[in-house]
Amino acid sequence: MMRHLISAADLTRDDAVLILDTAEEMARVADRPIKKLPALRGRTICNLFFEDSTRTRISFEAAEKRLSADVINFAAKGSSVSKGESLKDTAQTLEAMGVDAVVIRHSASGAPYRLATSGWIDAPVINAGDGTHQHPTQALLDAFTMRRRLVGRDAGIGQGLDGKRVTLVGDVLHSRVARSNVDLLHTLGAEVTLVAPPTLLPVGVESWPCEVSYDLDSTLPKTDAVMMLRVQRERMNAAFFPTEREYSRRYGLDGDRMAKMPEHAIVMHPGPMVRGMEITAEVADSERCTVVEQVANGVHTRMAVLYLLLGGNEPAVTHTRTEGN
Amino acid sequence: MDTQNSDARSVLEGPDIARVLTRIAHEIVERAKGAEDVVLLGIPTRGVFLGRRLADKLEEITGRAVPVGSLDITMYRDDLRMHPPRALARTDIPAEGIDGRLVVLVDDVLFSGRTIRAALDALNDIGRPRAVQLAVLVDRGHRELPIRADYVGKNLPTSLRETVKVQLAEEDGRDAVLLGAKPDPEAAEQ
């Protein structure tokens, strides 16, 4: 049984499809006058954010509240963490307060895994982004958005993304979104291509279940969904590309490039977008760009994950994590 | 749902079920004085199929299409925390909505009454009907809550050691209500 959601690689295809199907039902709740379900009534969930993230935290909070959970928000800034308290002490404090689940965002890769496996806390742990490692709920909401747009809202139920061609463009090296998406999209049967300058590809990328290319223009015509990644300057401690203009010219998405894509193809971005560099305003504001949909879908998908992990006396999703992973 | 239960006895067959549904449809029209504001909501899985069949019959009788939908009650169950979470089924509320209308809930078997309690809670979150009525194919007794059906296909006095299983062509390939012996205490719900 999977008690935690640490990595998108942990999910089996059945589990991933179950989460997407459940999210589709959760989306229907958003259309109702009363957007609330009683499934997590009486449960307390702590959003433990050691790293700033307004978007993800609000998304989790909305999902938790729509499922009637009690929510505690913990931001490291201004807390005892800035006074030197360790992750272990924070975890034990939460355990003593009887928290039923922890949603954690941390700048250190592996912090959620440590929290889940150290025995400091008994509650399920959900990874809301750790360093450059994983962001599984982001991958799930992206897959949900793709399935809705490329397979169909009702036709997609029970389906994966078999045969769909997805291109991820940009800063793969610093991107947990890219890692999580490659894992999950592969599990769901999609063909993934990474396009990035060689300096922004991680060591060992050849062992990932995807293709790698340096040329965006030749990849776009055979793409069903293109996902632009944010250039994470805050994580860059060296020169990875000559100039912003150079990057934009080779890896940015503008109207001319978008025109090379098939008509049904969509443009995705995990946000926040740097307009003018990764993506032009023309593309960002076009019909094909799903950024706003992705935000809405994030709430539905996180509701599904929380319900399936916490709704019953044991989680509904299975566990595939192998030793040492 | 144990199809391997070979000593199950059939208490209603296809034609009986059709007759029973026709009678219920007439009863709905009679009590609602024409069924003008009726909305049928089936409870998944088999309640949804029964709801659609009833809607067809109501249309035959009144000459008007009756809105029909489905109402998943999973999130509202009071035993949610006693089992792993179930996959959610479809909730489809007809475009007309349920505010101010007569909602007829449709289910296959009425047993403890807890499913219907959950359905009433779910309805509460969706709108405010003028009235709510309940139609079931089989009432097997053993109520744990003060709930009764307005329209009953067949009253079937059972022991708690028996199972009642409804099969419908849409899901199971044939129409039947089967009464069998319970294989083990764990499967009491069905």
Coordinates of C-alpha atoms in Angstrom, one line a residue:
Chain A
M1 CA 0.0 0.0 0.0
M2 CA 1.3 3.5 -0.9
R3 CA 0.9 5.7 2.2
H4 CA 2.9 8.6 0.6
L5 CA 3.2 10.3 -2.7
I6 CA 6.9 11.1 -3.0
S7 CA 7.6 10.6 -6.7
A8 CA 5.7 10.3 -9.9
A9 CA 7.8 7.2 -10.7
D10 CA 6.1 5.4 -7.8
L11 CA 2.8 5.4 -9.5
T12 CA 1.6 2.4 -11.5
R13 CA -0.4 3.0 -14.7
D14 CA -3.5 1.8 -12.9
D15 CA -3.0 4.2 -10.0
A16 CA -2.2 7.1 -12.3
V17 CA -5.4 6.4 -14.4
L18 CA -7.4 6.0 -11.1
I19 CA -6.2 9.4 -9.9
L20 CA -7.0 11.1 -13.3
D21 CA -10.5 9.5 -13.4
T22 CA -11.1 10.6 -9.8
A23 CA -9.9 14.1 -10.6
E24 CA -12.5 14.2 -13.5
E25 CA -15.3 13.6 -10.9
M26 CA -13.8 16.1 -8.6
A27 CA -13.9 18.7 -11.5
R28 CA -17.7 18.3 -11.5
V29 CA -17.9 19.5 -8.0
A30 CA -16.3 22.8 -9.1
D31 CA -19.4 23.4 -11.3
R32 CA -21.7 23.2 -8.3
P33 CA -23.0 26.0 -6.2
I34 CA -21.6 24.3 -3.1
K35 CA -18.1 23.3 -4.0
K36 CA -17.5 21.0 -1.0
L37 CA -17.4 17.3 -0.2
P38 CA -17.4 15.8 3.2
A39 CA -14.8 13.1 2.5
L40 CA -12.0 14.4 4.8
R41 CA -14.1 15.9 7.5
G42 CA -12.3 15.8 10.9
R43 CA -8.9 15.3 9.3
T44 CA -6.1 17.8 9.8
I45 CA -3.6 18.4 7.0
C46 CA -0.5 20.5 7.4
N47 CA 1.0 22.4 4.5
L48 CA 4.6 22.5 5.4
F49 CA 6.3 25.0 3.1
F50 CA 10.0 25.4 3.6
E51 CA 10.3 27.1 0.2
D52 CA 8.0 29.9 -1.1
S53 CA 5.3 28.9 -3.4
T54 CA 2.0 30.7 -3.5
R55 CA 0.5 28.9 -6.4
T56 CA 1.1 25.3 -5.2
R57 CA 0.2 26.1 -1.6
I58 CA -3.1 27.8 -2.5
S59 CA -3.9 25.0 -4.8
F60 CA -3.4 22.4 -2.1
E61 CA -5.3 24.5 0.4
A62 CA -8.2 24.9 -1.9
A63 CA -8.2 21.1 -2.5
E64 CA -8.0 20.4 1.2
K65 CA -10.8 22.8 2.1
R66 CA -13.1 21.5 -0.7
L67 CA -12.8 18.0 0.9
S68 CA -13.7 19.5 4.3
A69 CA -10.3 18.9 5.9
D70 CA -8.9 21.2 8.6
V71 CA -5.9 23.0 7.2
I72 CA -2.8 24.3 9.0
N73 CA -0.4 26.4 7.0
F74 CA 3.2 26.4 8.0
A75 CA 5.7 28.7 6.2
A76 CA 9.3 28.4 7.2
K77 CA 9.9 32.1 7.0
G78 CA 9.3 33.7 10.4
S79 CA 8.9 30.3 12.0
S80 CA 11.2 28.4 14.4
V81 CA 12.9 27.0 11.3
S82 CA 14.5 30.4 10.7
K83 CA 15.7 30.1 14.4
G84 CA 17.5 26.9 13.5
E85 CA 14.9 24.2 14.2
S86 CA 15.5 21.0 12.2
L87 CA 13.1 19.1 9.9
K88 CA 13.0 16.3 12.5
D89 CA 11.9 18.7 15.3
T90 CA 9.2 20.2 13.1
A91 CA 8.0 16.8 12.1
Q92 CA 7.8 15.6 15.7
T93 CA 5.9 18.7 16.7
L94 CA 3.3 18.0 14.0
E95 CA 3.1 14.4 15.1
A96 CA 2.4 15.4 18.7
M97 CA -0.4 17.7 17.4
G98 CA -2.0 14.8 15.7
V99 CA -1.7 15.9 12.1
D100 CA -3.2 13.4 9.7
A101 CA -1.2 14.3 6.6
V102 CA 1.7 16.5 5.7
V103 CA 2.1 18.3 2.3
I104 CA 5.7 19.3 2.1
R105 CA 7.7 21.7 -0.2
H106 CA 11.4 21.8 0.4
S107 CA 14.4 23.2 -1.4
A108 CA 16.4 20.1 -0.7
S109 CA 15.8 17.1 -3.0
G110 CA 14.8 14.1 -0.9
A111 CA 13.4 16.0 2.1
P112 CA 9.9 14.5 1.7
Y113 CA 11.4 11.0 1.3
R114 CA 13.3 11.5 4.5
L115 CA 10.2 12.7 6.3
A116 CA 8.2 9.7 5.0
T117 CA 10.8 7.0 5.9
S118 CA 12.6 8.3 9.0
G119 CA 9.9 7.3 11.5
W120 CA 9.7 10.9 12.8
I121 CA 6.1 11.1 11.8
D122 CA 3.4 8.5 11.1
A123 CA 1.2 10.6 8.8
P124 CA 1.1 10.2 5.0
V125 CA 3.5 12.6 3.3
I126 CA 2.7 14.3 0.0
N127 CA 5.5 15.9 -2.0
A128 CA 4.7 19.4 -3.2
G129 CA 8.1 19.8 -4.8
D130 CA 11.5 19.0 -3.5
G131 CA 14.6 20.7 -4.9
T132 CA 15.3 19.6 -8.5
H133 CA 13.9 16.1 -7.8
Q134 CA 10.1 15.7 -8.1
H135 CA 6.8 17.4 -8.2
P136 CA 4.3 14.6 -8.6
T137 CA 1.1 16.5 -8.3
Q138 CA 2.3 18.9 -11.0
A139 CA 2.9 15.9 -13.3
L140 CA -0.5 14.6 -12.6
L141 CA -2.3 17.9 -13.3
D142 CA -0.3 18.2 -16.6
A143 CA -1.3 14.7 -17.6
F144 CA -4.9 15.5 -16.7
T145 CA -4.8 18.6 -18.8
M146 CA -3.3 16.6 -21.7
R147 CA -5.8 13.8 -21.4
R148 CA -8.7 16.3 -21.4
R149 CA -7.5 18.2 -24.4
L150 CA -6.0 15.4 -26.5
V151 CA -8.3 12.4 -25.7
G152 CA -11.4 14.1 -24.4
R153 CA -13.2 14.8 -21.2
D154 CA -15.5 11.7 -21.3
A155 CA -13.6 9.7 -23.8
G156 CA -10.5 9.9 -21.6
I157 CA -12.0 8.1 -18.6
G158 CA -10.0 4.9 -18.0
Q159 CA -7.5 5.9 -20.7
G160 CA -3.8 6.8 -20.5
L161 CA -2.0 8.9 -23.1
D162 CA -0.9 6.1 -25.3
G163 CA 0.9 7.3 -28.5
K164 CA 0.6 11.0 -27.7
R165 CA 3.9 12.9 -28.4
V166 CA 4.9 15.4 -25.7
T167 CA 7.9 17.7 -26.0
L168 CA 9.4 19.4 -22.9
V169 CA 11.5 22.4 -23.7
G170 CA 14.0 24.3 -21.7
D171 CA 15.8 24.1 -18.4
V172 CA 15.5 20.3 -17.8
L173 CA 18.6 20.4 -15.5
H174 CA 16.9 22.4 -12.7
S175 CA 13.4 21.2 -13.3
R176 CA 11.5 18.8 -11.0
V177 CA 8.5 19.3 -13.3
A178 CA 10.5 17.8 -16.2
R179 CA 11.6 14.8 -14.1
S180 CA 8.1 14.1 -12.8
N181 CA 6.5 14.5 -16.2
V182 CA 9.0 12.2 -17.9
D183 CA 8.3 9.5 -15.4
L184 CA 4.5 9.8 -15.4
L185 CA 4.0 10.4 -19.1
H186 CA 6.1 7.3 -19.8
T187 CA 4.0 5.3 -17.4
L188 CA 0.8 6.6 -19.2
G189 CA 2.2 5.5 -22.6
A190 CA 3.2 8.8 -24.1
E191 CA 6.3 9.4 -26.1
V192 CA 8.4 12.2 -24.5
T193 CA 11.1 14.3 -26.1
L194 CA 13.3 16.7 -24.2
V195 CA 14.6 19.7 -26.1
A196 CA 17.2 21.8 -24.3
P197 CA 20.7 23.3 -24.7
P198 CA 23.3 20.6 -23.8
T199 CA 24.3 22.7 -20.8
L200 CA 20.8 22.4 -19.3
L201 CA 20.5 18.6 -19.6
P202 CA 21.4 16.6 -16.5
V203 CA 24.1 13.9 -16.4
G204 CA 22.5 10.5 -17.0
V205 CA 19.6 11.9 -19.1
E206 CA 20.2 9.1 -21.6
S207 CA 18.9 6.6 -19.1
W208 CA 15.6 8.4 -18.8
P209 CA 12.6 6.9 -20.7
C210 CA 12.6 9.6 -23.3
E211 CA 14.2 11.0 -26.4
V212 CA 16.6 14.0 -26.3
S213 CA 17.0 16.6 -29.0
Y214 CA 18.7 20.0 -29.3
D215 CA 16.6 21.2 -32.2
L216 CA 13.1 22.5 -31.4
D217 CA 12.1 23.3 -34.9
S218 CA 12.4 19.7 -36.2
T219 CA 10.5 18.4 -33.2
L220 CA 7.5 20.7 -33.2
P221 CA 5.7 19.3 -36.3
K222 CA 5.3 15.9 -34.7
T223 CA 4.2 17.1 -31.3
D224 CA 0.7 16.8 -29.7
A225 CA 1.7 18.9 -26.6
V226 CA 4.6 21.1 -26.0
M227 CA 5.5 22.0 -22.4
M228 CA 7.7 25.1 -21.9
L229 CA 9.8 25.0 -18.8
R230 CA 10.7 28.0 -16.7
V231 CA 14.3 29.1 -16.9
Q232 CA 15.2 28.9 -13.2
R233 CA 17.7 31.7 -12.8
E234 CA 17.5 31.4 -9.0
R235 CA 19.0 27.9 -9.2
M236 CA 21.7 28.8 -11.7
N237 CA 25.1 29.4 -10.3
A238 CA 27.0 29.4 -13.6
A239 CA 26.5 30.6 -17.2
F240 CA 24.4 27.9 -18.9
F241 CA 23.7 29.8 -22.0
P242 CA 25.3 32.9 -23.6
T243 CA 22.4 35.5 -23.5
E244 CA 18.7 35.5 -22.9
R245 CA 18.3 36.6 -26.5
E246 CA 20.2 33.6 -27.8
Y247 CA 18.2 31.2 -25.6
S248 CA 14.9 32.8 -26.7
R249 CA 15.9 32.5 -30.4
R250 CA 16.7 28.8 -30.2
Y251 CA 14.4 27.6 -27.5
G252 CA 11.7 30.2 -27.0
L253 CA 8.2 29.6 -28.4
D254 CA 6.8 32.4 -30.6
G255 CA 3.9 32.6 -33.0
D256 CA 5.9 31.3 -36.0
R257 CA 7.1 28.3 -34.2
M258 CA 3.6 27.6 -32.8
A259 CA 2.4 27.6 -36.4
K260 CA 4.6 24.6 -37.2
M261 CA 2.7 22.4 -34.7
P262 CA -0.3 20.3 -35.8
E263 CA -3.6 22.1 -35.4
H264 CA -4.8 20.1 -32.4
A265 CA -1.5 20.6 -30.5
I266 CA -1.5 22.5 -27.2
V267 CA 1.1 24.7 -25.4
M268 CA 1.6 24.1 -21.7
H269 CA 3.6 25.9 -19.0
P270 CA 3.9 25.1 -15.3
G271 CA 4.0 28.8 -14.5
P272 CA 5.1 31.3 -13.6
M273 CA 5.9 32.3 -17.2
V274 CA 8.7 34.6 -18.2
R275 CA 7.1 36.3 -21.1
G276 CA 9.4 37.3 -23.9
M277 CA 12.0 34.7 -23.0
E278 CA 10.5 31.2 -22.9
I279 CA 7.2 32.1 -24.5
T280 CA 6.0 35.2 -26.3
A281 CA 2.8 37.0 -25.2
E282 CA 1.2 36.0 -28.5
V283 CA 1.6 32.3 -27.6
A284 CA 0.8 32.7 -23.9
D285 CA -2.5 34.4 -24.7
S286 CA -3.5 32.1 -27.5
E287 CA -6.4 29.6 -27.4
R288 CA -3.9 26.7 -27.5
C289 CA -2.1 27.8 -24.3
T290 CA -3.5 25.8 -21.3
V291 CA -1.8 27.7 -18.4
V292 CA -5.0 28.9 -16.8
E293 CA -6.7 25.5 -17.3
Q294 CA -3.6 23.8 -15.6
V295 CA -4.2 25.9 -12.5
A296 CA -7.8 24.9 -12.2
N297 CA -6.9 21.3 -13.0
G298 CA -4.4 21.4 -10.2
V299 CA -7.1 21.7 -7.6
H300 CA -9.1 18.8 -9.1
T301 CA -6.0 16.6 -9.3
R302 CA -4.9 17.4 -5.7
M303 CA -8.4 16.7 -4.4
A304 CA -8.2 13.3 -6.1
V305 CA -4.8 12.5 -4.6
L306 CA -5.8 13.6 -1.1
Y307 CA -9.1 11.6 -1.3
L308 CA -7.4 8.4 -2.5
L309 CA -4.6 8.6 0.1
L310 CA -6.6 9.8 3.1
G311 CA -10.3 9.2 2.3
G312 CA -10.4 5.7 3.8
N313 CA -8.7 3.7 6.5
E314 CA -5.9 2.8 4.0
P315 CA -4.8 4.3 0.7
A316 CA -6.5 3.3 -2.6
V317 CA -3.3 3.4 -4.6
T318 CA -0.6 0.7 -4.5
H319 CA 3.1 1.0 -3.9
T320 CA 5.8 0.3 -6.5
R321 CA 8.8 1.9 -4.8
T322 CA 11.8 -0.4 -5.0
E323 CA 14.5 -0.7 -2.4
G324 CA 17.1 2.0 -2.6
N325 CA 15.0 4.2 -4.9
Chain B
M1 CA -21.1 -9.4 -5.9
D2 CA -20.8 -13.2 -6.1
T3 CA -21.9 -14.8 -9.3
Q4 CA -20.3 -18.1 -8.2
N5 CA -23.1 -18.5 -5.7
S6 CA -24.7 -21.4 -7.5
D7 CA -27.6 -22.1 -5.1
A8 CA -28.9 -18.5 -5.6
R9 CA -32.7 -18.6 -6.2
S10 CA -34.2 -16.3 -8.8
V11 CA -37.1 -14.3 -7.3
L12 CA -37.7 -11.9 -10.1
E13 CA -37.0 -12.6 -13.8
G14 CA -36.8 -10.2 -16.8
P15 CA -40.5 -9.9 -17.6
D16 CA -41.3 -9.5 -13.8
I17 CA -38.8 -6.6 -13.6
A18 CA -40.3 -4.9 -16.6
R19 CA -43.8 -5.2 -15.2
V20 CA -42.7 -3.9 -11.8
L21 CA -41.0 -0.9 -13.4
T22 CA -44.2 -0.1 -15.4
R23 CA -46.2 -0.2 -12.2
I24 CA -43.8 2.1 -10.4
A25 CA -43.9 4.5 -13.3
H26 CA -47.7 4.6 -13.1
E27 CA -47.5 5.1 -9.4
I28 CA -45.1 8.1 -9.9
V29 CA -47.5 9.7 -12.4
E30 CA -50.4 9.1 -10.1
R31 CA -48.8 10.5 -7.0
A32 CA -47.1 13.4 -8.8
K33 CA -50.3 14.2 -10.7
G34 CA -48.6 14.0 -14.1
A35 CA -44.9 13.9 -13.3
E36 CA -44.4 17.4 -14.8
D37 CA -41.6 18.4 -12.4
V38 CA -40.2 15.0 -11.7
V39 CA -36.4 14.4 -11.9
L40 CA -35.1 10.9 -11.7
L41 CA -31.7 10.3 -10.0
G42 CA -30.3 6.8 -10.1
I43 CA -27.7 5.7 -7.5
P44 CA -24.8 4.0 -9.2
T45 CA -24.4 1.4 -10.5
R46 CA -27.6 -0.4 -11.1
G47 CA -29.9 2.4 -9.8
V48 CA -28.7 4.5 -12.8
F49 CA -29.9 1.8 -15.3
L50 CA -33.2 1.4 -13.4
G51 CA -33.6 5.2 -13.4
R52 CA -33.2 5.4 -17.2
R53 CA -35.7 2.5 -17.7
L54 CA -38.2 4.3 -15.5
A55 CA -37.6 7.5 -17.4
D56 CA -38.4 5.7 -20.7
K57 CA -41.6 4.3 -19.2
L58 CA -42.6 7.7 -17.8
E59 CA -42.1 9.2 -21.3
E60 CA -44.4 6.5 -22.8
I61 CA -47.1 7.2 -20.3
T62 CA -47.0 11.0 -20.2
G63 CA -45.6 11.7 -23.7
R64 CA -43.0 14.0 -22.2
A65 CA -39.2 13.4 -21.7
V66 CA -38.4 13.2 -18.0
P67 CA -34.9 14.4 -16.9
V68 CA -32.8 11.6 -15.6
G69 CA -29.3 11.6 -14.0
S70 CA -27.1 9.8 -11.6
L71 CA -26.1 10.6 -8.0
D72 CA -22.9 9.1 -6.6
I73 CA -23.0 8.9 -2.9
T74 CA -19.4 7.6 -2.2
M75 CA -18.1 10.7 -0.6
Y76 CA -21.1 10.9 1.8
R77 CA -21.0 7.3 3.1
D78 CA -20.7 7.0 6.8
D79 CA -18.3 4.0 6.5
L80 CA -15.8 5.9 4.4
R81 CA -13.1 5.6 7.0
M82 CA -13.6 1.9 7.6
H83 CA -12.5 0.8 4.1
P84 CA -10.0 1.9 1.5
P85 CA -11.5 4.7 -0.5
R86 CA -13.7 3.6 -3.4
A87 CA -13.4 4.8 -6.9
L88 CA -15.9 7.5 -7.5
A89 CA -18.9 6.9 -9.8
R90 CA -20.5 9.5 -12.0
T91 CA -22.8 12.3 -10.7
D92 CA -24.8 13.8 -13.5
I93 CA -27.4 16.3 -12.6
P94 CA -29.8 17.1 -15.5
A95 CA -29.4 20.6 -16.9
E96 CA -32.7 21.6 -15.4
G97 CA -31.3 21.2 -11.9
I98 CA -33.2 19.9 -8.9
D99 CA -34.3 23.2 -7.3
G100 CA -38.0 23.2 -6.6
R101 CA -38.6 19.9 -8.4
L102 CA -39.7 16.5 -7.2
V103 CA -36.6 14.3 -7.1
V104 CA -37.2 10.5 -7.2
L105 CA -34.1 8.6 -6.1
V106 CA -33.8 5.2 -7.7
D107 CA -31.8 2.3 -6.3
D108 CA -31.9 -1.5 -6.8
V109 CA -32.0 -2.8 -3.2
L110 CA -33.1 -1.0 -0.1
F111 CA -31.4 -2.6 2.9
S112 CA -30.0 -0.7 5.9
G113 CA -31.0 2.7 4.6
R114 CA -27.5 4.2 5.0
T115 CA -27.1 4.6 1.2
I116 CA -30.3 6.7 1.1
R117 CA -29.2 8.8 4.0
A118 CA -25.9 9.5 2.2
A119 CA -27.9 10.4 -1.0
L120 CA -30.0 12.9 1.0
D121 CA -26.8 14.5 2.2
A122 CA -25.5 14.6 -1.3
L123 CA -28.7 16.2 -2.6
N124 CA -28.4 18.9 0.1
D125 CA -25.1 20.0 -1.5
I126 CA -26.5 20.1 -5.0
G127 CA -29.8 22.0 -4.5
R128 CA -33.1 22.2 -2.8
P129 CA -35.8 19.9 -4.3
R130 CA -39.5 20.5 -3.6
A131 CA -39.7 16.9 -2.3
V132 CA -37.7 13.8 -2.4
Q133 CA -39.1 10.3 -3.0
L134 CA -37.5 6.9 -3.2
A135 CA -38.1 4.1 -5.7
V136 CA -36.4 0.7 -5.2
L137 CA -36.7 -2.5 -7.1
V138 CA -36.4 -4.7 -4.0
D139 CA -36.9 -3.9 -0.3
R140 CA -35.2 -6.6 1.7
G141 CA -35.8 -5.1 5.2
H142 CA -33.3 -4.8 8.1
R143 CA -33.4 -1.0 8.2
E144 CA -30.9 0.7 10.5
L145 CA -32.3 4.2 9.9
P146 CA -35.8 5.6 9.8
I147 CA -36.1 5.5 6.0
R148 CA -38.8 3.9 3.9
A149 CA -39.4 3.7 0.1
D150 CA -42.3 5.4 -1.6
Y151 CA -42.3 2.9 -4.5
V152 CA -41.3 -0.7 -4.0
G153 CA -41.0 -3.2 -6.8
K154 CA -41.0 -6.2 -4.5
N155 CA -40.9 -6.6 -0.7
L156 CA -38.6 -9.5 -0.1
P157 CA -38.4 -10.6 3.6
T158 CA -34.9 -11.9 4.0
S159 CA -32.6 -13.2 6.8
L160 CA -29.3 -11.4 7.4
R161 CA -27.6 -14.7 6.3
E162 CA -29.0 -14.2 2.8
T163 CA -27.8 -12.1 -0.1
V164 CA -29.9 -10.2 -2.6
K165 CA -28.3 -9.6 -5.9
V166 CA -29.8 -7.6 -8.7
Q167 CA -28.7 -8.3 -12.3
L168 CA -29.5 -5.9 -15.1
A169 CA -28.9 -6.5 -18.8
E170 CA -26.9 -3.2 -19.2
E171 CA -24.3 -4.5 -16.7
D172 CA -24.7 -8.2 -16.2
G173 CA -26.2 -9.4 -19.5
R174 CA -29.6 -10.4 -18.1
D175 CA -32.3 -9.2 -15.8
A176 CA -32.9 -11.1 -12.5
V177 CA -33.1 -10.7 -8.8
L178 CA -31.3 -13.5 -7.0
L179 CA -31.7 -14.6 -3.4
G180 CA -28.8 -16.7 -2.1
A181 CA -27.0 -17.8 1.0
K182 CA -24.2 -15.5 2.2
P183 CA -20.8 -17.1 1.5
D184 CA -18.9 -15.5 4.4
P185 CA -19.7 -12.9 7.0
E186 CA -17.4 -10.3 5.3
A187 CA -19.8 -9.9 2.3
A188 CA -22.7 -8.8 4.4
E189 CA -23.3 -5.5 2.6
Q190 CA -24.4 -7.0 -0.7

